[in-house]
Amino acid sequence: MIQAIQKRSLGKTDIRITPIGLGAMEFSGGKGMIKYLLAPVPPDTQDEVICTAIENGTNWIDTAELYGSGYSEISVAKGLKAAGVKPEDVVISTKWFPILKRAKSMRKSARKSIERLAPYPIGLYIIHMPYSVSSVKTQMKEMANLFESGLIRAIGVSNFSKSRMIKAHEALEEWGIPLAANQMQFSLLHRNIETNGVLEAAKDLGVTIIAYTPLGQGVLTGNLHHSPTLLHYMPRLRRSRLSRQLEKTHALIETLESIACEHEAKAAQIALSWTTTYHGDTIVAIPGASKTYQAEQNAKAMRIQLTSEQKEAISSISLEL
Ligand SMILES: NC(=O)c1ccc[n+]([C@@H]2O[C@H](COP(=O)([O-])OP(=O)(O)OC[C@H]3O[C@@H](n4cnc5c(N)ncnc54)[C@H](OP(=O)(O)O)[C@@H]3O)[C@@H](O)[C@H]2O)c1
C-alpha cells in the first residue's frame, strides 16, 4: 500500500523532518579518515544524488565537519544550490568533532561549518561522539550559547549512552532548550539501543533517534549477497567488515525480498521502512547513497506501509542473527 509522506517533529522542537533524510558521509571525496571506508563519489553524481533525494520528498541532509574535513558540507551546499533548493526548504544536520577538543572550540567549528554550508543554515548541531575533554555539562553550555546566538536551531548528540544522553538533556533544561536528537547506529543488523536503555530513555524524554548506517553499509540491500564480486571494488576495511556479515544474513535478506515483492519494492526499502516505523515516530534514518537510483529508492521507501505482521516477521528473523 502507498502512503503520503508524513513529516515528524525533530524531538520537541518545531523543526519538521521526513522519516528518511540523506546521509552525506558518502560525499567525503576520498579525503580524511573516511577514505578507508568509502570510495569518492564523482562531484556531478553527488549533485544528482542530492537533487534526486530532494525531488523524491526528503527534506533533510546529515553531514559532519569530519566527513572529508569539510568536503561533505561544501558538497551538500553545492548540490542543494544546483538543485535550486531554498534554504528555508531544507534542514541540515552537521556535527562537531570532539576528540581531544574542549567545548570552547565548538563556536569556531560551528562558524566554519556555517561558512561551508552557506546559504543553508545549521538546523541541528550534533556532538559527533562522547569523547570531548570537557564534561557533558560544559559541552551543553556551549551548545546552548550557540543556540541563543541564533547560530543553530536545535541541539543533538551522537553515540551517547543512556546516562550521557540523560545528562545532556538535564543540562539543557537549565536554558529551557530540549535535547532534540541522539544519532545512533540502528538497523536490522544492529539493535543494541533496544536493550541498552537508549531507545526507552529517548521515548521518555521525547528525543528523536537518528538511525545511522540503517542499511548496514549495503548489506541489507541484498545486492552483495547476489553479486559478492561488488566487494572487490570497496576499500579494504569496508570489504572485510561486510563480507563477515553476508553469510549470516541470507535468511533475513530472503524475508526482506519476499515482503518487497508484495510491495513492488526492493529489500533496501523494506529495511528502511521497518527501521523508521517499528518504534512509532521515534526513529528516523539517514541512509547514504553513492548513486542516484539509491537516493530515489531510499526516499520512496517513505511511501511504503508495512503491515504489523510484516514488521513482526522482519523483527523476529533479525533477532535470530
Ligand atoms: N554519527 C555517526 O557516528 C555516524 C557513523 C556512520 C554514519 N553516519 C551517518 O549515517 C549515514 C549513513 O550511514 P552509512 O553510509 O555508514 O551506511 P548505510 O546508509 O547503511 O549504507 C549506505 C551505502 O549502502 C549502499 N546503498 C544505499 N542505498 C542503496 C540502495 N537503495 N540500493 C543498494 N545499495 C544502496 C551504498 O553503497 P555503495 O556505494 O557500495 O553502492 C551506500 O553508500 C552517513 O552518510 C552519515 O551521515 C553517522
PDB file of C-alpha atoms and ligand atoms in Angstrom, residues 22-26 37-38 62-63 67 95 128-129 158-159 183-184 211-218 221 223 234 238 268-269 286-291 293-295 297-298, ligand 1:
ATOM      1  CA  LEU A  22      20.085  11.701   3.212  1.00  0.00           C
ATOM      2  CA  GLY A  23      23.398  10.719   4.848  1.00  0.00           C
ATOM      3  CA  ALA A  24      26.263  12.683   3.301  1.00  0.00           C
ATOM      4  CA  MET A  25      29.295  10.804   4.647  1.00  0.00           C
ATOM      5  CA  GLU A  26      29.444   9.317   1.121  1.00  0.00           C
ATOM      6  CA  LEU A  37      35.678   3.182   4.384  1.00  0.00           C
ATOM      7  CA  LEU A  38      34.204   4.842   1.296  1.00  0.00           C
ATOM      8  CA  ASP A  62      23.104  14.841   7.555  1.00  0.00           C
ATOM      9  CA  THR A  63      26.770  15.756   7.300  1.00  0.00           C
ATOM     10  CA  TYR A  67      33.479  13.960   6.557  1.00  0.00           C
ATOM     11  CA  LYS A  95      28.425  17.643  13.708  1.00  0.00           C
ATOM     12  CA  HIS A 128      29.618  13.571  16.985  1.00  0.00           C
ATOM     13  CA  MET A 129      30.769  11.279  19.802  1.00  0.00           C
ATOM     14  CA  SER A 158      25.564  11.108  18.758  1.00  0.00           C
ATOM     15  CA  ASN A 159      26.779   7.795  20.129  1.00  0.00           C
ATOM     16  CA  GLN A 183      22.220   9.824  16.399  1.00  0.00           C
ATOM     17  CA  MET A 184      22.921   6.131  16.962  1.00  0.00           C
ATOM     18  CA  ALA A 211      19.493   5.818  12.879  1.00  0.00           C
ATOM     19  CA  TYR A 212      22.856   5.834  11.129  1.00  0.00           C
ATOM     20  CA  THR A 213      24.134   3.023   8.895  1.00  0.00           C
ATOM     21  CA  PRO A 214      20.471   1.900   8.514  1.00  0.00           C
ATOM     22  CA  LEU A 215      21.344  -0.337   5.529  1.00  0.00           C
ATOM     23  CA  GLY A 216      24.362  -1.920   7.215  1.00  0.00           C
ATOM     24  CA  GLN A 217      26.523  -0.156   4.587  1.00  0.00           C
ATOM     25  CA  GLY A 218      24.719  -2.035   1.838  1.00  0.00           C
ATOM     26  CA  THR A 221      20.032  -4.263   0.178  1.00  0.00           C
ATOM     27  CA  ASN A 223      22.912  -6.678  -3.693  1.00  0.00           C
ATOM     28  CA  MET A 234      35.337  -1.435  -1.902  1.00  0.00           C
ATOM     29  CA  ARG A 238      34.680  -1.921   4.495  1.00  0.00           C
ATOM     30  CA  ALA A 268      16.570  -1.904   0.988  1.00  0.00           C
ATOM     31  CA  GLN A 269      13.249  -0.063   1.015  1.00  0.00           C
ATOM     32  CA  ILE A 286      19.798   8.689   7.188  1.00  0.00           C
ATOM     33  CA  PRO A 287      20.811   6.163   4.531  1.00  0.00           C
ATOM     34  CA  GLY A 288      23.817   7.198   2.479  1.00  0.00           C
ATOM     35  CA  ALA A 289      23.701   6.919  -1.312  1.00  0.00           C
ATOM     36  CA  SER A 290      26.509   6.913  -3.860  1.00  0.00           C
ATOM     37  CA  LYS A 291      24.215   6.544  -6.898  1.00  0.00           C
ATOM     38  CA  TYR A 293      18.930   5.080  -8.127  1.00  0.00           C
ATOM     39  CA  GLN A 294      19.770   4.511  -4.451  1.00  0.00           C
ATOM     40  CA  ALA A 295      18.663   8.004  -3.413  1.00  0.00           C
ATOM     41  CA  GLN A 297      14.690   4.104  -3.805  1.00  0.00           C
ATOM     42  CA  ASN A 298      15.545   5.239  -0.291  1.00  0.00           C
TER      43      ASN A 298
HETATM   44  N1  LIG B   1      27.115   9.610  13.882  1.00  0.00           N
HETATM   45  C1  LIG B   1      27.956   8.703  13.494  1.00  0.00           C
HETATM   46  O1  LIG B   1      28.860   8.281  14.227  1.00  0.00           O
HETATM   47  C2  LIG B   1      27.801   8.120  12.112  1.00  0.00           C
HETATM   48  C3  LIG B   1      28.551   6.981  11.731  1.00  0.00           C
HETATM   49  C4  LIG B   1      28.364   6.467  10.447  1.00  0.00           C
HETATM   50  C5  LIG B   1      27.463   7.069   9.570  1.00  0.00           C
HETATM   51  N2  LIG B   1      26.764   8.174   9.958  1.00  0.00           N
HETATM   52  C6  LIG B   1      25.780   8.821   9.046  1.00  0.00           C
HETATM   53  O2  LIG B   1      24.916   7.809   8.530  1.00  0.00           O
HETATM   54  C7  LIG B   1      24.865   7.895   7.107  1.00  0.00           C
HETATM   55  C8  LIG B   1      24.609   6.525   6.503  1.00  0.00           C
HETATM   56  O3  LIG B   1      25.470   5.552   7.031  1.00  0.00           O
HETATM   57  P1  LIG B   1      26.440   4.631   6.146  1.00  0.00           P
HETATM   58  O4  LIG B   1      26.779   5.314   4.901  1.00  0.00           O
HETATM   59  O5  LIG B   1      27.505   4.169   7.079  1.00  0.00           O
HETATM   60  O6  LIG B   1      25.598   3.323   5.818  1.00  0.00           O
HETATM   61  P2  LIG B   1      24.227   2.942   5.081  1.00  0.00           P
HETATM   62  O7  LIG B   1      23.367   4.117   4.923  1.00  0.00           O
HETATM   63  O8  LIG B   1      23.733   1.771   5.803  1.00  0.00           O
HETATM   64  O9  LIG B   1      24.739   2.423   3.654  1.00  0.00           O
HETATM   65  C9  LIG B   1      24.996   3.299   2.611  1.00  0.00           C
HETATM   66  C10 LIG B   1      25.552   2.509   1.429  1.00  0.00           C
HETATM   67  O10 LIG B   1      24.655   1.473   1.041  1.00  0.00           O
HETATM   68  C11 LIG B   1      24.553   1.410  -0.381  1.00  0.00           C
HETATM   69  N3  LIG B   1      23.152   1.778  -0.712  1.00  0.00           N
HETATM   70  C12 LIG B   1      22.427   2.818  -0.242  1.00  0.00           C
HETATM   71  N4  LIG B   1      21.162   2.759  -0.717  1.00  0.00           N
HETATM   72  C13 LIG B   1      21.084   1.688  -1.508  1.00  0.00           C
HETATM   73  C14 LIG B   1      20.043   1.116  -2.278  1.00  0.00           C
HETATM   74  N5  LIG B   1      18.812   1.635  -2.305  1.00  0.00           N
HETATM   75  N6  LIG B   1      20.320   0.008  -3.006  1.00  0.00           N
HETATM   76  C15 LIG B   1      21.551  -0.550  -2.999  1.00  0.00           C
HETATM   77  N7  LIG B   1      22.591  -0.059  -2.269  1.00  0.00           N
HETATM   78  C16 LIG B   1      22.351   1.051  -1.522  1.00  0.00           C
HETATM   79  C17 LIG B   1      25.586   2.366  -0.935  1.00  0.00           C
HETATM   80  O11 LIG B   1      26.793   1.621  -1.078  1.00  0.00           O
HETATM   81  P3  LIG B   1      27.645   1.578  -2.451  1.00  0.00           P
HETATM   82  O12 LIG B   1      28.290   2.917  -2.568  1.00  0.00           O
HETATM   83  O13 LIG B   1      28.625   0.464  -2.219  1.00  0.00           O
HETATM   84  O14 LIG B   1      26.680   1.307  -3.583  1.00  0.00           O
HETATM   85  C18 LIG B   1      25.729   3.382   0.186  1.00  0.00           C
HETATM   86  O15 LIG B   1      26.977   4.020   0.199  1.00  0.00           O
HETATM   87  C19 LIG B   1      26.197   8.528   6.711  1.00  0.00           C
HETATM   88  O16 LIG B   1      26.145   9.134   5.444  1.00  0.00           O
HETATM   89  C20 LIG B   1      26.384   9.535   7.828  1.00  0.00           C
HETATM   90  O17 LIG B   1      25.633  10.702   7.558  1.00  0.00           O
HETATM   91  C21 LIG B   1      26.914   8.682  11.221  1.00  0.00           C
END
